[in-house]
Coordinates of C-alpha atoms in Angstrom, one line a residue:
M1 CA -0.1 -8.9 -38.5
S2 CA 0.4 -9.4 -34.7
V3 CA -2.1 -8.2 -32.2
A4 CA -1.0 -6.9 -28.8
I5 CA -2.8 -8.6 -26.0
E6 CA -3.5 -6.3 -23.0
T7 CA -2.7 -7.9 -19.7
I8 CA -5.2 -7.9 -16.8
P9 CA -4.6 -4.7 -14.9
F10 CA -4.2 -6.3 -11.5
H11 CA -3.0 -9.4 -9.7
H12 CA -4.6 -10.8 -6.5
S13 CA -2.1 -13.1 -4.8
S14 CA -2.4 -15.5 -1.8
P15 CA 0.2 -15.3 0.9
A16 CA 2.2 -17.9 -1.0
L17 CA 3.7 -15.2 -3.3
L18 CA 5.4 -13.3 -0.4
G19 CA 5.8 -16.5 1.7
D20 CA 8.1 -17.9 -1.0
A21 CA 10.0 -14.6 -1.3
L22 CA 10.6 -14.4 2.4
A23 CA 11.4 -18.1 3.0
G24 CA 15.0 -17.4 3.7
C25 CA 14.4 -14.6 6.2
P26 CA 14.9 -15.4 9.9
E27 CA 11.7 -15.7 11.9
R28 CA 12.7 -13.0 14.3
A29 CA 13.2 -10.6 11.3
L30 CA 9.7 -11.3 10.1
K31 CA 8.2 -10.8 13.6
D32 CA 10.1 -7.5 14.1
F33 CA 8.9 -6.3 10.7
I34 CA 5.3 -7.0 11.5
R35 CA 5.6 -5.6 15.1
S36 CA 6.7 -2.2 13.6
W37 CA 3.1 -1.4 12.8
A38 CA 2.5 -0.9 16.5
D39 CA 4.8 2.2 16.4
L40 CA 3.1 4.4 13.8
P41 CA 2.1 8.0 14.6
V42 CA -1.3 9.4 13.9
D43 CA -1.8 10.7 10.3
A44 CA -1.9 14.4 11.0
Y45 CA -3.5 15.2 7.6
L46 CA -6.9 13.6 8.3
P47 CA -9.7 16.2 8.3
D48 CA -11.6 17.3 11.4
G49 CA -8.9 16.0 13.8
A50 CA -9.7 12.4 13.1
T51 CA -7.2 9.9 14.6
F52 CA -8.2 6.5 13.1
R53 CA -5.3 6.3 10.7
Q54 CA -1.7 5.9 11.7
R55 CA 1.1 6.1 9.2
R56 CA 4.8 6.2 8.2
Y57 CA 6.3 6.7 4.7
G58 CA 9.6 6.1 3.0
R59 CA 10.9 6.8 -0.5
F60 CA 13.6 4.8 -2.2
R61 CA 15.6 4.5 -5.4
L62 CA 16.0 1.0 -6.8
A63 CA 19.5 0.2 -8.2
N64 CA 20.9 -3.3 -8.8
D65 CA 17.9 -4.7 -6.8
Q66 CA 18.9 -2.7 -3.7
L67 CA 16.8 0.0 -2.0
T68 CA 18.5 3.3 -1.3
P69 CA 16.5 5.9 0.7
T70 CA 16.2 9.3 -1.0
D71 CA 16.7 12.6 0.7
S72 CA 13.1 13.6 0.2
A73 CA 10.2 11.7 1.7
V74 CA 7.5 14.2 0.8
F75 CA 4.4 12.5 -0.5
E76 CA 2.4 14.7 -2.9
Q77 CA -0.4 14.0 -5.3
S78 CA -2.1 16.3 -7.8
A79 CA -5.6 17.6 -7.1
E80 CA -6.7 15.8 -10.2
V81 CA -5.7 12.5 -8.8
N82 CA -6.7 13.0 -5.2
T83 CA -9.5 15.4 -4.6
L84 CA -9.2 15.2 -0.8
F85 CA -5.5 15.6 -0.3
G86 CA -4.2 16.6 -3.7
G87 CA -1.8 19.6 -3.9
V88 CA -0.7 19.2 -0.3
E89 CA 2.9 18.3 0.5
R90 CA 2.3 15.6 3.1
R91 CA 5.3 15.0 5.3
F92 CA 4.7 11.8 7.2
E93 CA 7.1 10.4 9.9
P94 CA 9.7 8.3 8.1
L95 CA 10.0 4.5 8.3
A96 CA 12.1 3.4 11.2
D97 CA 15.7 2.7 10.2
A98 CA 15.3 -1.0 11.0
V99 CA 12.3 -1.2 8.6
A100 CA 13.9 0.9 5.8
S101 CA 17.0 -1.3 5.8
S102 CA 15.2 -4.6 6.3
E103 CA 15.9 -7.5 4.1
V104 CA 12.2 -8.3 4.5
L105 CA 11.2 -5.1 2.9
R106 CA 13.7 -5.5 0.0
K107 CA 12.5 -9.0 -0.7
I108 CA 8.8 -7.9 -0.7
V109 CA 9.6 -5.1 -3.1
L110 CA 11.5 -7.4 -5.5
A111 CA 8.7 -10.0 -5.4
F112 CA 6.2 -7.5 -6.6
L113 CA 8.6 -6.2 -9.3
D114 CA 8.7 -9.7 -10.6
N115 CA 4.9 -9.9 -10.7
L116 CA 3.7 -6.6 -11.9
P117 CA 0.6 -6.5 -14.2
G118 CA 2.8 -4.6 -16.8
E119 CA 6.3 -3.4 -17.4
I120 CA 8.5 -0.9 -15.7
D121 CA 12.2 0.0 -16.2
R122 CA 13.9 -1.5 -13.1
A123 CA 17.0 0.5 -13.8
A124 CA 15.0 3.8 -13.3
T125 CA 12.4 2.9 -10.7
G126 CA 11.3 4.8 -7.6
V127 CA 9.6 3.1 -4.7
G128 CA 7.3 4.6 -2.1
V129 CA 6.5 2.5 1.0
H130 CA 3.6 3.3 3.3
Q131 CA 3.0 1.6 6.6
I132 CA -0.7 2.2 7.6
R133 CA -2.8 1.2 10.5
I134 CA -6.5 1.8 10.6
V135 CA -8.1 1.6 14.0
A136 CA -11.7 0.7 14.2
G137 CA -13.5 2.0 17.3
R138 CA -17.1 2.5 18.4
D139 CA -16.8 6.2 18.5
E140 CA -15.3 7.1 15.1
S141 CA -15.8 6.2 11.5
S142 CA -12.8 4.3 10.2
M143 CA -12.3 4.7 6.4
P144 CA -9.1 3.0 5.2
A145 CA -9.3 5.3 2.1
P146 CA -11.3 8.5 2.9
E147 CA -10.7 9.6 -0.7
G148 CA -13.3 7.1 -1.9
I149 CA -12.8 5.7 -5.3
H150 CA -9.5 7.0 -6.5
E151 CA -6.2 6.5 -8.2
D152 CA -2.8 7.2 -6.7
G153 CA -0.9 8.7 -9.6
H154 CA 1.8 6.0 -9.9
H155 CA 2.5 3.3 -12.4
F156 CA 1.8 0.4 -10.1
V157 CA 0.6 0.1 -6.5
A158 CA 0.9 -3.0 -4.3
Q159 CA -1.5 -3.5 -1.4
V160 CA -0.4 -5.9 1.3
L161 CA -2.3 -7.0 4.3
I162 CA 0.0 -7.3 7.3
N163 CA -2.6 -8.0 10.0
R164 CA -6.3 -7.6 10.8
E165 CA -7.6 -8.2 14.3
D166 CA -11.1 -7.8 15.6
V167 CA -12.5 -6.0 12.6
A168 CA -15.2 -6.4 10.1
G169 CA -15.3 -4.9 6.6
G170 CA -12.4 -3.5 4.7
E171 CA -13.4 -4.9 1.3
S172 CA -10.9 -4.0 -1.4
R173 CA -12.6 -2.9 -4.6
L174 CA -11.3 -2.2 -8.1
Y175 CA -13.0 -0.3 -10.9
D176 CA -12.3 0.3 -14.6
R177 CA -11.6 3.8 -16.0
D178 CA -15.4 4.4 -16.2
K179 CA -15.5 3.6 -12.4
Q180 CA -17.5 0.4 -13.1
P181 CA -16.7 -2.4 -10.6
I182 CA -14.4 -5.1 -11.9
F183 CA -13.1 -6.9 -8.8
R184 CA -13.7 -7.1 -5.1
T185 CA -12.3 -9.1 -2.2
T186 CA -11.6 -8.8 1.5
L187 CA -7.9 -9.4 2.3
I188 CA -8.0 -11.8 5.3
Q189 CA -4.6 -13.6 5.5
P190 CA -1.4 -11.9 6.4
F191 CA 0.7 -11.2 3.3
E192 CA -2.3 -11.6 1.0
S193 CA -2.0 -8.9 -1.6
I194 CA -3.3 -7.0 -4.6
V195 CA -1.0 -5.2 -7.1
I196 CA -2.7 -2.9 -9.6
D197 CA -1.8 -0.9 -12.7
D198 CA -2.7 2.5 -11.3
R199 CA -3.0 3.9 -14.8
R200 CA -5.7 1.5 -15.8
V201 CA -7.9 1.0 -12.7
F202 CA -9.4 3.0 -9.8
H203 CA -9.5 1.5 -6.4
G204 CA -11.2 1.9 -3.0
V205 CA -11.8 0.2 0.3
S206 CA -14.9 0.0 2.4
A207 CA -15.1 1.1 6.0
I208 CA -14.1 -1.1 8.9
T209 CA -15.8 -1.5 12.2
P210 CA -15.0 -3.5 15.3
A211 CA -16.0 -7.2 15.0
D212 CA -18.9 -8.4 17.1
G213 CA -18.0 -8.4 20.8
A214 CA -15.0 -6.2 20.3
E215 CA -14.6 -2.5 21.2
R216 CA -11.5 -1.9 19.1
G217 CA -9.8 -3.5 16.1
V218 CA -7.0 -2.8 13.7
R219 CA -6.2 -3.3 10.0
D220 CA -2.5 -3.0 9.2
M221 CA -1.5 -2.5 5.5
M222 CA 1.6 -1.9 3.6
L223 CA 1.3 0.1 0.3
I224 CA 4.1 0.1 -2.2
D225 CA 4.2 2.6 -5.0
F226 CA 6.3 2.0 -8.1
F227 CA 7.0 4.9 -10.4
P228 CA 9.6 6.0 -13.0
L229 CA 12.4 8.3 -11.7
T230 CA 12.5 11.7 -13.4
D231 CA 16.1 12.7 -12.4

């Protein structure tokens, strides 16, 4: 009798994973992709008029390893999954056209699809891409994930550090289904990443503050959701 071996529900990867995937991309394309985080509007859904999080969002269909933008870019989670924002149709500003059509983005998505901690049907996969900047200042609490310990309601979620500058904190933390800690690390290097099976772990991130001697800092992240298409 064979016994199924359950895989570890996450992968923590050095920048080498995405570095290899992006090796053929022109340097200018990589620089333009990274610079696009400087053009994110404030997340209008933060409570109490907070302004520390900036964000764009795009939603795609994956077909023949190509990303096709969908008509709807509404981001909605159930109240069961997200107690802070659940049940709200959040309509973020879309990804810039140059980002959405970027070969850099496509290669990053495919690299994670090849390295998921589990299986998904690539012929019927939806992809959500979030560009997020958290600004750390001396006058406002800066929580990368104000939801606290949570799940996102997808099959898999990739978390990619794009840049961190003049900040302290921002420790990524993973928990089992009983919300007991199982892994923690601080993403430091650009393109360092974690990809999780969102059905098997919860996750959270600690607050960030300006580094010693700095008045302001930023932490730029890209989140990529993978989920089965229902239509």
